[in-house]
XYZ file of C-alpha atoms in Angstrom:
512
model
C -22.000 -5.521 17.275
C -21.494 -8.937 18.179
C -19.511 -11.695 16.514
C -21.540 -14.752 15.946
C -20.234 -18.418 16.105
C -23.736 -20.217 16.333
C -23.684 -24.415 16.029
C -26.287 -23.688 13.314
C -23.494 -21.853 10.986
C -23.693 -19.204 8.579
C -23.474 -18.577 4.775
C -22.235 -15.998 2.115
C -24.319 -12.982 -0.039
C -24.017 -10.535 -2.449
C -24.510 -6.856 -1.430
C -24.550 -5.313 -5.127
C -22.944 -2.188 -5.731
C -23.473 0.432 -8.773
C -21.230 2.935 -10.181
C -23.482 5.981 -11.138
C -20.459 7.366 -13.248
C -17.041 6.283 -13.527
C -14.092 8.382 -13.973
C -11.478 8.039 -16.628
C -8.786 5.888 -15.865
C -5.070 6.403 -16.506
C -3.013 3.463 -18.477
C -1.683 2.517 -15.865
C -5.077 2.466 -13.437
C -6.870 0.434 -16.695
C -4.165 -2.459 -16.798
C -4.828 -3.094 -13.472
C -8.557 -2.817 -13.635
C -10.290 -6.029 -13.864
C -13.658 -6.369 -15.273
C -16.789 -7.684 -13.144
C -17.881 -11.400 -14.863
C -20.740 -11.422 -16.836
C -21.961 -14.238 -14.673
C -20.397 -16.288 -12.847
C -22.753 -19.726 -13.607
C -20.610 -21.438 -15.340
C -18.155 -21.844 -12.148
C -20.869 -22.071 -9.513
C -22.055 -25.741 -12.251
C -18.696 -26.656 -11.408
C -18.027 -26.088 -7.884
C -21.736 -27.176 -6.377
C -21.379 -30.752 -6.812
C -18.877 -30.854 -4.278
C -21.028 -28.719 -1.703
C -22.265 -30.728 0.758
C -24.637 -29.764 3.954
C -23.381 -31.200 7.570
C -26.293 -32.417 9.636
C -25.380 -33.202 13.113
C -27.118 -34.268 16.312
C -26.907 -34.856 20.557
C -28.825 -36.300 22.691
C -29.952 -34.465 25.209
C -31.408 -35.561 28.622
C -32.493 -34.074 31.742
C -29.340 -34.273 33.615
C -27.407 -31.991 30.417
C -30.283 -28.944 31.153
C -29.849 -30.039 35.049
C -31.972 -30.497 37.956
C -35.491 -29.757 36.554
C -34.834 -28.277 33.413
C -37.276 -29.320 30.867
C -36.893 -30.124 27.326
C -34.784 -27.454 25.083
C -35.745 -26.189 21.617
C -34.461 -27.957 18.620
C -31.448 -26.069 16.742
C -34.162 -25.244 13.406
C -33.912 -22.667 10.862
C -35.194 -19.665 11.764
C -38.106 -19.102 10.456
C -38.932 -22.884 9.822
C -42.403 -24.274 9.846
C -41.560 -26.713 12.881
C -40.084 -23.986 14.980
C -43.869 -23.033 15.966
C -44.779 -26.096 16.477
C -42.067 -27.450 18.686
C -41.957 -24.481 20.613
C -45.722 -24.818 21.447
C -45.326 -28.874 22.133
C -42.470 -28.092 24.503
C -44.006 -25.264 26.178
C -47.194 -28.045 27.080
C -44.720 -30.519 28.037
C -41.897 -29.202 30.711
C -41.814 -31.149 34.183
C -44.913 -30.029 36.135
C -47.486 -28.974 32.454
C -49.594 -31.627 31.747
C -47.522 -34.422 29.493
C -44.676 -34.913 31.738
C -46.341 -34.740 34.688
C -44.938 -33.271 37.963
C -41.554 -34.259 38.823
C -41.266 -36.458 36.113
C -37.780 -35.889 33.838
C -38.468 -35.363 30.132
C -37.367 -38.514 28.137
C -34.103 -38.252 25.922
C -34.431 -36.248 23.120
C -32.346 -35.507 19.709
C -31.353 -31.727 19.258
C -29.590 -31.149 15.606
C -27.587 -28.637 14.324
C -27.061 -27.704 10.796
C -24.020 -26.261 8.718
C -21.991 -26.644 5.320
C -18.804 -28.351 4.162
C -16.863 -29.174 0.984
C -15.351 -32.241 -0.596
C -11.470 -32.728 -0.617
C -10.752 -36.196 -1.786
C -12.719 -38.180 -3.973
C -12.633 -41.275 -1.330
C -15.094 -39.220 1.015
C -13.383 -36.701 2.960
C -14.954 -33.703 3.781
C -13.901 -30.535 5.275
C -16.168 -27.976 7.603
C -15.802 -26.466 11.171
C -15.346 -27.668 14.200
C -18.059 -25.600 15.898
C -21.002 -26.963 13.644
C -19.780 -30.423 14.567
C -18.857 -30.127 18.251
C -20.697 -32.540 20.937
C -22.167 -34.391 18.303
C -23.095 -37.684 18.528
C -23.983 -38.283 14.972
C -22.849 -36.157 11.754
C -24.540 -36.299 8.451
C -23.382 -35.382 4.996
C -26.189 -34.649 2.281
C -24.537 -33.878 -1.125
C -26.205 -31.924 -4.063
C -28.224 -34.795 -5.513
C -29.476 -34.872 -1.917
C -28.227 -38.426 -1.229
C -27.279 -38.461 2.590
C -24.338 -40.405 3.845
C -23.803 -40.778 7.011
C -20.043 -39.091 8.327
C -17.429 -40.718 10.473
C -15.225 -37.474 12.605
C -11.599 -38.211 11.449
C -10.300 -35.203 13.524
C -11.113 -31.951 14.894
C -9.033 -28.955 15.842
C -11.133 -27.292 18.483
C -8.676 -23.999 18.422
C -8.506 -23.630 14.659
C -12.098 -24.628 14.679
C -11.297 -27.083 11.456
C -13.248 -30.528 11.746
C -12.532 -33.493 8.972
C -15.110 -35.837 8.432
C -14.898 -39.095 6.514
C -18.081 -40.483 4.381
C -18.771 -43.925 2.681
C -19.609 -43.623 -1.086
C -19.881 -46.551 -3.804
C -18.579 -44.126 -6.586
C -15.731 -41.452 -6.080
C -16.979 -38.034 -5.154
C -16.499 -34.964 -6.819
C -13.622 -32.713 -4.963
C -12.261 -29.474 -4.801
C -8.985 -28.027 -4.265
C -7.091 -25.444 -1.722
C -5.619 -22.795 -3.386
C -3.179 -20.344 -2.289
C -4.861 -17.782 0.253
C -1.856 -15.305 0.162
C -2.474 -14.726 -3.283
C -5.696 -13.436 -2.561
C -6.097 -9.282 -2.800
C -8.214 -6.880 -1.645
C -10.759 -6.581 -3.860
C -10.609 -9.804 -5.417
C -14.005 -11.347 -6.350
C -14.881 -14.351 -4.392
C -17.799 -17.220 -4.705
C -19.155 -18.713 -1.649
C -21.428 -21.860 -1.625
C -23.625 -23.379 1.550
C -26.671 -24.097 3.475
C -27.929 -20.444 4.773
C -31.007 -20.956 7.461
C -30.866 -25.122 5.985
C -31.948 -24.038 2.294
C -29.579 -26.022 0.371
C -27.040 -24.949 -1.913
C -26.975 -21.582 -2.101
C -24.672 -19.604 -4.457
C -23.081 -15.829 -3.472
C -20.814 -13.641 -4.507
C -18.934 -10.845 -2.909
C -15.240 -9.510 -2.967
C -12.115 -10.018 -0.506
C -12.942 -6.893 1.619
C -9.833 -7.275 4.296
C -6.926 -9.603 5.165
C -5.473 -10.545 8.619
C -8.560 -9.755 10.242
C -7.989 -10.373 13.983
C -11.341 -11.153 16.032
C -9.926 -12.263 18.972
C -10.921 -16.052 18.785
C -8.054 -17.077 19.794
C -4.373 -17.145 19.644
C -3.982 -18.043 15.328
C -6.643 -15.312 13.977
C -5.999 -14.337 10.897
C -8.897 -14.428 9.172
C -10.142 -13.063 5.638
C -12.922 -10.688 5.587
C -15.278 -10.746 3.470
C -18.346 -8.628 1.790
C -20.275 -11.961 1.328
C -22.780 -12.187 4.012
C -22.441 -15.442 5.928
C -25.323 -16.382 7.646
C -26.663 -19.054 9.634
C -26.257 -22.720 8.392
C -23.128 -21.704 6.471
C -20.364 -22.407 8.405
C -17.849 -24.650 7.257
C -18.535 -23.870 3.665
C -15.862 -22.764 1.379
C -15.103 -19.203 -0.438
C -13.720 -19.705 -3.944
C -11.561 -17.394 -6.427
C -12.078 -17.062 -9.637
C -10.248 -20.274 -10.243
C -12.575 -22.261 -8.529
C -9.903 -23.033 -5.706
C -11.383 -22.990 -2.098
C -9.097 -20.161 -0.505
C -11.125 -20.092 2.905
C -13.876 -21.661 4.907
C -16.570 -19.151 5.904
C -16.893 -19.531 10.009
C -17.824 -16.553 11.904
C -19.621 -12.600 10.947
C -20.093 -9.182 12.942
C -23.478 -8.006 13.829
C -25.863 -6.603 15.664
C -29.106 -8.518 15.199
C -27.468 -12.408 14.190
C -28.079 -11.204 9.802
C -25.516 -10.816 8.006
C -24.438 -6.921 7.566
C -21.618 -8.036 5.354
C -19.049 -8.639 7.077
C -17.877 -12.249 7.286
C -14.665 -13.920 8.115
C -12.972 -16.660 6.628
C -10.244 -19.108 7.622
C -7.687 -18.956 5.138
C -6.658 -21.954 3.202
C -3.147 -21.298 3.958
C -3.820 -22.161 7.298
C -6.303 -24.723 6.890
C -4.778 -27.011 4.687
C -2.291 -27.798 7.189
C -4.185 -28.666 9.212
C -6.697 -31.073 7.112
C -3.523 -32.910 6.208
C -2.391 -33.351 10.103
C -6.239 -34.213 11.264
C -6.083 -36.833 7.990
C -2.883 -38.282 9.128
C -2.689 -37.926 12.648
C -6.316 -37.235 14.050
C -5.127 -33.768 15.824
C -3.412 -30.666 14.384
C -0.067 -31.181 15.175
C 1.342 -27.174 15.667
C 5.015 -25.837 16.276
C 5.883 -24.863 19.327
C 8.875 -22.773 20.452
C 8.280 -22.706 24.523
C 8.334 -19.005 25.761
C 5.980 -16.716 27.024
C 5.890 -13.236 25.072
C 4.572 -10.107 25.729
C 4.392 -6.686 23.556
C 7.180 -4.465 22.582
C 5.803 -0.909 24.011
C 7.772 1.987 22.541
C 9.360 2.261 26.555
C 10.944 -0.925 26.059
C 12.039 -0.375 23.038
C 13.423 3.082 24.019
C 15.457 1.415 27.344
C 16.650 -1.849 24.839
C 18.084 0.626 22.172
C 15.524 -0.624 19.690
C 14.439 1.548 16.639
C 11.363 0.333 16.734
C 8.931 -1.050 19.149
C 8.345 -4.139 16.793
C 8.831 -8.198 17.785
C 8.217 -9.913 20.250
C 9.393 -10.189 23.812
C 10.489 -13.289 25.662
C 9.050 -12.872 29.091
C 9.810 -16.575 30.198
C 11.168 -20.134 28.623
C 9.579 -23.186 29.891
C 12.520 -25.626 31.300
C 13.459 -28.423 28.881
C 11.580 -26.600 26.103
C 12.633 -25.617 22.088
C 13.683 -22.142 23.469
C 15.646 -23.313 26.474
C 18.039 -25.949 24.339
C 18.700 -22.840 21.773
C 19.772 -20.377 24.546
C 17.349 -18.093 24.053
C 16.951 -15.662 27.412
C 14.043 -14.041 28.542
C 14.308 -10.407 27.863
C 15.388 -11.582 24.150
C 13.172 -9.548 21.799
C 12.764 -11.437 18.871
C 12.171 -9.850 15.490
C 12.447 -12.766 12.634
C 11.468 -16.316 13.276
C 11.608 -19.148 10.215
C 12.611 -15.962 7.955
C 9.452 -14.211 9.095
C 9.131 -10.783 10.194
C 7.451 -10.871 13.605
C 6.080 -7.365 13.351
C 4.001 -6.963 16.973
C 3.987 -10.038 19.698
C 0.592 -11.411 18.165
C 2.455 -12.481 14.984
C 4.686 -14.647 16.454
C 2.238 -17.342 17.677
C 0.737 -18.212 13.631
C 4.135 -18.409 12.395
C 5.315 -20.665 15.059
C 2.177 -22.754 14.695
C 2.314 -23.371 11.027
C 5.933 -23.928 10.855
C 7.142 -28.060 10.582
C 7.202 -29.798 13.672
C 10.854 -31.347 13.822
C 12.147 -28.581 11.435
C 15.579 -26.572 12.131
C 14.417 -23.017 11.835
C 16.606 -19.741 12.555
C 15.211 -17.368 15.065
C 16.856 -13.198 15.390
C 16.856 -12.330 18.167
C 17.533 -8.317 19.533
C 20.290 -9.072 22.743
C 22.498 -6.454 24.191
C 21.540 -3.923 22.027
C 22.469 -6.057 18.738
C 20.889 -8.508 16.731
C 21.515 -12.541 16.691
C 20.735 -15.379 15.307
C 20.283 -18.975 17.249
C 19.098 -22.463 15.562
C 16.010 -24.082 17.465
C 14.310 -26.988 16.654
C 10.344 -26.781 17.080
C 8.674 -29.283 18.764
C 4.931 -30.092 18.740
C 2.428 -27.837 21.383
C 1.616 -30.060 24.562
C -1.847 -30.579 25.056
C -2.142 -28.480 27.817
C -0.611 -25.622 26.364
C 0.760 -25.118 30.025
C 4.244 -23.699 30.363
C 6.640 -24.835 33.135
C 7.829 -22.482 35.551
C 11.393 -21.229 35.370
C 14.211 -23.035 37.283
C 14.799 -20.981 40.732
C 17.875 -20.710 42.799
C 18.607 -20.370 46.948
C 17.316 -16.639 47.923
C 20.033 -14.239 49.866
C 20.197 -13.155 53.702
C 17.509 -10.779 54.547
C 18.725 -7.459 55.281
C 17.228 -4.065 55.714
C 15.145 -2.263 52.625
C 17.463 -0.328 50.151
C 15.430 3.063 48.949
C 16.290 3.175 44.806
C 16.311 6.862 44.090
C 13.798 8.089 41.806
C 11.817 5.258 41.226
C 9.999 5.267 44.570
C 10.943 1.678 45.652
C 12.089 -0.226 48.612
C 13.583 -3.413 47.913
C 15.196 -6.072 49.888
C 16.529 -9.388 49.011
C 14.278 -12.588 49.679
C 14.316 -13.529 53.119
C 12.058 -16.003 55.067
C 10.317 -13.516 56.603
C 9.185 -11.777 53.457
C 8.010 -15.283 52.067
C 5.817 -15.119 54.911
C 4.593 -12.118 54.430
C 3.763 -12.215 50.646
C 3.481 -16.177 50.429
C 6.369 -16.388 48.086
C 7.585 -20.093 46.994
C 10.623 -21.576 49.040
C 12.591 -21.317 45.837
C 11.461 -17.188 45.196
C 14.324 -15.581 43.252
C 15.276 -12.221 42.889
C 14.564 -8.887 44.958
C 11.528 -8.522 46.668
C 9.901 -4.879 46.688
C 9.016 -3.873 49.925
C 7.435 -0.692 49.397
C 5.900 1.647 46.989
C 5.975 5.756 47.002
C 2.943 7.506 45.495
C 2.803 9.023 42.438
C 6.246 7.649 41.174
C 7.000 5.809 38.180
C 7.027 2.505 40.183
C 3.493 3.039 41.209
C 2.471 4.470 38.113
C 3.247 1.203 36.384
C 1.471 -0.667 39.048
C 4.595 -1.988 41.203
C 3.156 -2.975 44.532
C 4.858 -4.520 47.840
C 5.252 -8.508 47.318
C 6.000 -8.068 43.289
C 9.341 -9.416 42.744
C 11.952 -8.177 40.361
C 13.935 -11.109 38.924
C 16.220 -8.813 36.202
C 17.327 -5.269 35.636
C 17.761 -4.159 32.264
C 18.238 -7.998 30.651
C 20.075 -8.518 33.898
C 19.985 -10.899 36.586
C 19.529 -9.295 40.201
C 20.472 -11.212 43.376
C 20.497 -8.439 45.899
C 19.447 -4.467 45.992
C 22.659 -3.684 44.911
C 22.094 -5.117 41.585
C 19.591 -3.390 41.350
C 20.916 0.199 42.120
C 24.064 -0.578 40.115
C 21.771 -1.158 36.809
C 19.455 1.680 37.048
C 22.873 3.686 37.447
C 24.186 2.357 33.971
C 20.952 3.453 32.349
C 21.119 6.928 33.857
C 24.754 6.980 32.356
C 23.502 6.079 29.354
C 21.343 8.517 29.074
C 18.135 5.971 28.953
C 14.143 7.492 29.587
C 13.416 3.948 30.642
C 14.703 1.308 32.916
C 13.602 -2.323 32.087
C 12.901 -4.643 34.927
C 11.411 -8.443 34.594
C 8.738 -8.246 37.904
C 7.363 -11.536 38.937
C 3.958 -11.530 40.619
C 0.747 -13.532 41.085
C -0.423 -13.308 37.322
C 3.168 -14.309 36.247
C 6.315 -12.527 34.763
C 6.495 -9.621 32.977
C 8.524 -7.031 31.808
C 7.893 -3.215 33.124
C 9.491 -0.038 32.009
C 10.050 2.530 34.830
C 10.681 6.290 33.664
C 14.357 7.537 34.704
C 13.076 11.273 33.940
C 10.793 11.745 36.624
C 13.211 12.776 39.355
C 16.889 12.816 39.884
C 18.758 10.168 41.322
C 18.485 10.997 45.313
C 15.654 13.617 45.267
C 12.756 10.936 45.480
C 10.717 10.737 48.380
C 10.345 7.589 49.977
C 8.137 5.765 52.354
C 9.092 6.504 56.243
């Protein structure tokens, strides 16, 4: 299956369901139970007037197709009447057939895309994605009584995929509202309203079939999914609960042929009205940002931290000058709570950082020394190029000969010019360089190779091999499977778990 994201959107169906016979239900199971609506028209009058469909269009030239591409298909429908027809007239007319003539570049033309959006504020704004908006140079709003205004973008959110647009009206619009999308259940009917394939208001029903759907999108998924079909020309509308309270915006469905197979995904409202009240006041979404890199709690680092549970989320670097850095948070941290928050795996922690205040004072537990803490940080707002600085570095020691580290089939030395040379390492290189790696050992079954760089030992900083050696000692006294080391490489830092059980101390064989 394939996820689809088109610039054309998508929309929301019903796939009915029948109960051939249904079982008797406890007291219990029946106060629970919630009757299907007899209809649900009397919500849909309601909610459609403040449906709108997004109409937006590029110009394209020659030079955006590059050298010698002809003219591209218009973004219609499919199945539209003109789709024929244009395909045919371009087909007659690309550079060298007949119209154009030879080398001749096509003239400019206008390629449109079309989507769905809903009405927040009775003064014109209007809320849809950023993907059926994105390169346009001229948006379009048509509302039910097909009166078409034309839309001013008043922000977009690229990685949230939210866009607000702003409309001109002589009378005050008819709105809806955000309601709460963590009140929303499994199973929970849900209304969905757009422009499927550029019909016009459309009208479907479905249930909430999932929540926290992840779909790798990028770093804030957490998406609702959805029974509804959403198909094309419905992105950016909204999904409704019975309340008539917008508690998503349908953006994105799985399949296999680009229909809907009933399973759609929505943005929560949670998370988007956050973000329509940044783009309104500031233009951009304006997200929390804690400065650290992170990286998974396996159950082998949990095992050599003295963690229960391989839960939270490891720091694996703090960017100097960052929120992190001023609240003396270390790398190697593991942090488990952030704002009051579980952070249950490492891809939590990135939402709840985003949604939390900019400027706000927000307590962070942290797992250290095999106990837990609690530090005060105070978030600041993402940088724009989401970059983060590399960590401060201090003057390497004398070069000396490799140190073997029984049973983990290493050879490490400390950094010396030499081995800068060798493995291109920065003038500033911290830490113990690994010279060598022994075959099937628990350093090279991790992936440790010559040139890596280990810059701690078990939370521990490591200046020369006999840092090393004296740390993997203390976790063989302490009866540890696992010894954690922070190894610095090409790709960045990370941290890497080497087995203590595979050999003895002094029975591994090293490289001659």
């Amino acid at each position: 299956m394939r996820l689809l994201r088109s610039t054309v959107a998508r929309a929301v169906l019903l796939g009915a369901s029948f109960a051939l016979a249904t079982p008797a239900l406890s007291p219990e199971q029946s106060a629970l139970a919630r009757p299907a609506p007899d209809s649900f028209a009397d919500l849909a009058a309601k909610l459609l007037p403040a449906v709108v469909n997004v109409s937006s269009s590029q110009t394209i030239t020659a030079k955006n197709g590059g050298p010698g591409a002809g003219p591209e298909m218009p973004m219609f429908p499919p199945g539209s009447p003109f789709e024929q027809f244009f395909k045919d007239f371009l087909n007659r007319n690309r550079p060298g057939q007949g119209g154009n003539g030879g080398d001749n570049p096509p003239p400019p033309r206008r390629a449109q895309s079309l989507g769905s959006g809903f009405i927040v504020d009775s003064s014109g704004y209007v809320v849809t994605n950023n993907h059926v908006i994105e390169g346009a140079d001229e948006v379009s709003v048509t509302l039910q009584d097909n009166t078409t205004l034309k839309a001013d973008i008043v922000g977009r959110d690229e990685s949230g995929d939210i866009a607000l647009l702003k409309v001109k009206s002589d009378k005050p619009l008819p709105t809806v509202d955000f309601g709460d999308s963590s009140q929303s259940r499994v199973g929970d009917w849900v209304l969905a309203i757009g422009n499927p394939f550029g019909l016009g208001g459309t009208v479907t029903a479905g249930i909430v079939s999932a929540r926290g759907r992840d779909i790798h999108q990028g770093q804030y998924d957490d998406f609702i999914q959805t029974d509804a079909a959403i198909n094309r020309g419905n992105s950016g509308g909204p999904l409704f609960n019975m309340n008539g309270q917008v508690i998503g915006i349908n953006t994105a469905i799985f399949s296999p042929s680009g229909g809907s197979i009933g399973i759609g995904f929505s943005i929560p409202s949670n998370m988007a009205k956050n973000t329509v009240a940044q783009l309104k006041q500031y233009g951009h979404a304006r997200r929390g940002w804690l400065g650290v890199k992170i990286q998974q709690v396996t159950p082998d680092i949990a095992e050599s931290l003295g963690l229960k549970d391989a839960s939270g989320a490891m720091v694996a670097g703090i960017t100097d000058g960052g929120p992190a850095e001023k609240a003396k948070i270390h790398s190697g941290d593991v942090i488990l709570k952030f704002d009051g928050q579980d952070v249950k795996e490492m891809h939590n922690l990135p939402r709840i950082v985003a949604d939390a205040v900019v400027g706000k004072d927000v307590p962070v537990v942290l797992w250290r020394d095999g106990k837990e803490m609690t530090v005060q940080t105070v978030l600041a707002e993402r940088p724009a190029d989401d970059q983060l600085a590399s960590a401060d570095a201090t003057k390497p020691a004398d070069a000396t000969k490799p140190t073997a580290i029984s049973g983990l089939g290493l050879k490490i030395a400390p950094v010396s010019q030499d081995l800068k040379d060798k493995f291109q390492l920065q003038d500033t290189q911290k830490g113990v360089v690994i010279t060598d790696v022994s075959p099937n050992t628990p350093a090279a079954e991790r992936g440790l190779k010559p040139g890596d760089v280990i810059m701690e030992v078990q939370q521990g900083e490591v200046t020369s091999p006999d840092d090393v050696r004296k740390q993997v000692d203390a976790a063989r006294k302490a009866d540890r499977k696992f010894v954690l080391m922070l190894i610095q490489r090409e790709g960045g830092v990370q941290y890497v778990p080497l087995s203590l059980s595979k050999a003895p101390a002094g029975k591994d064989k090293q490289p001659g």
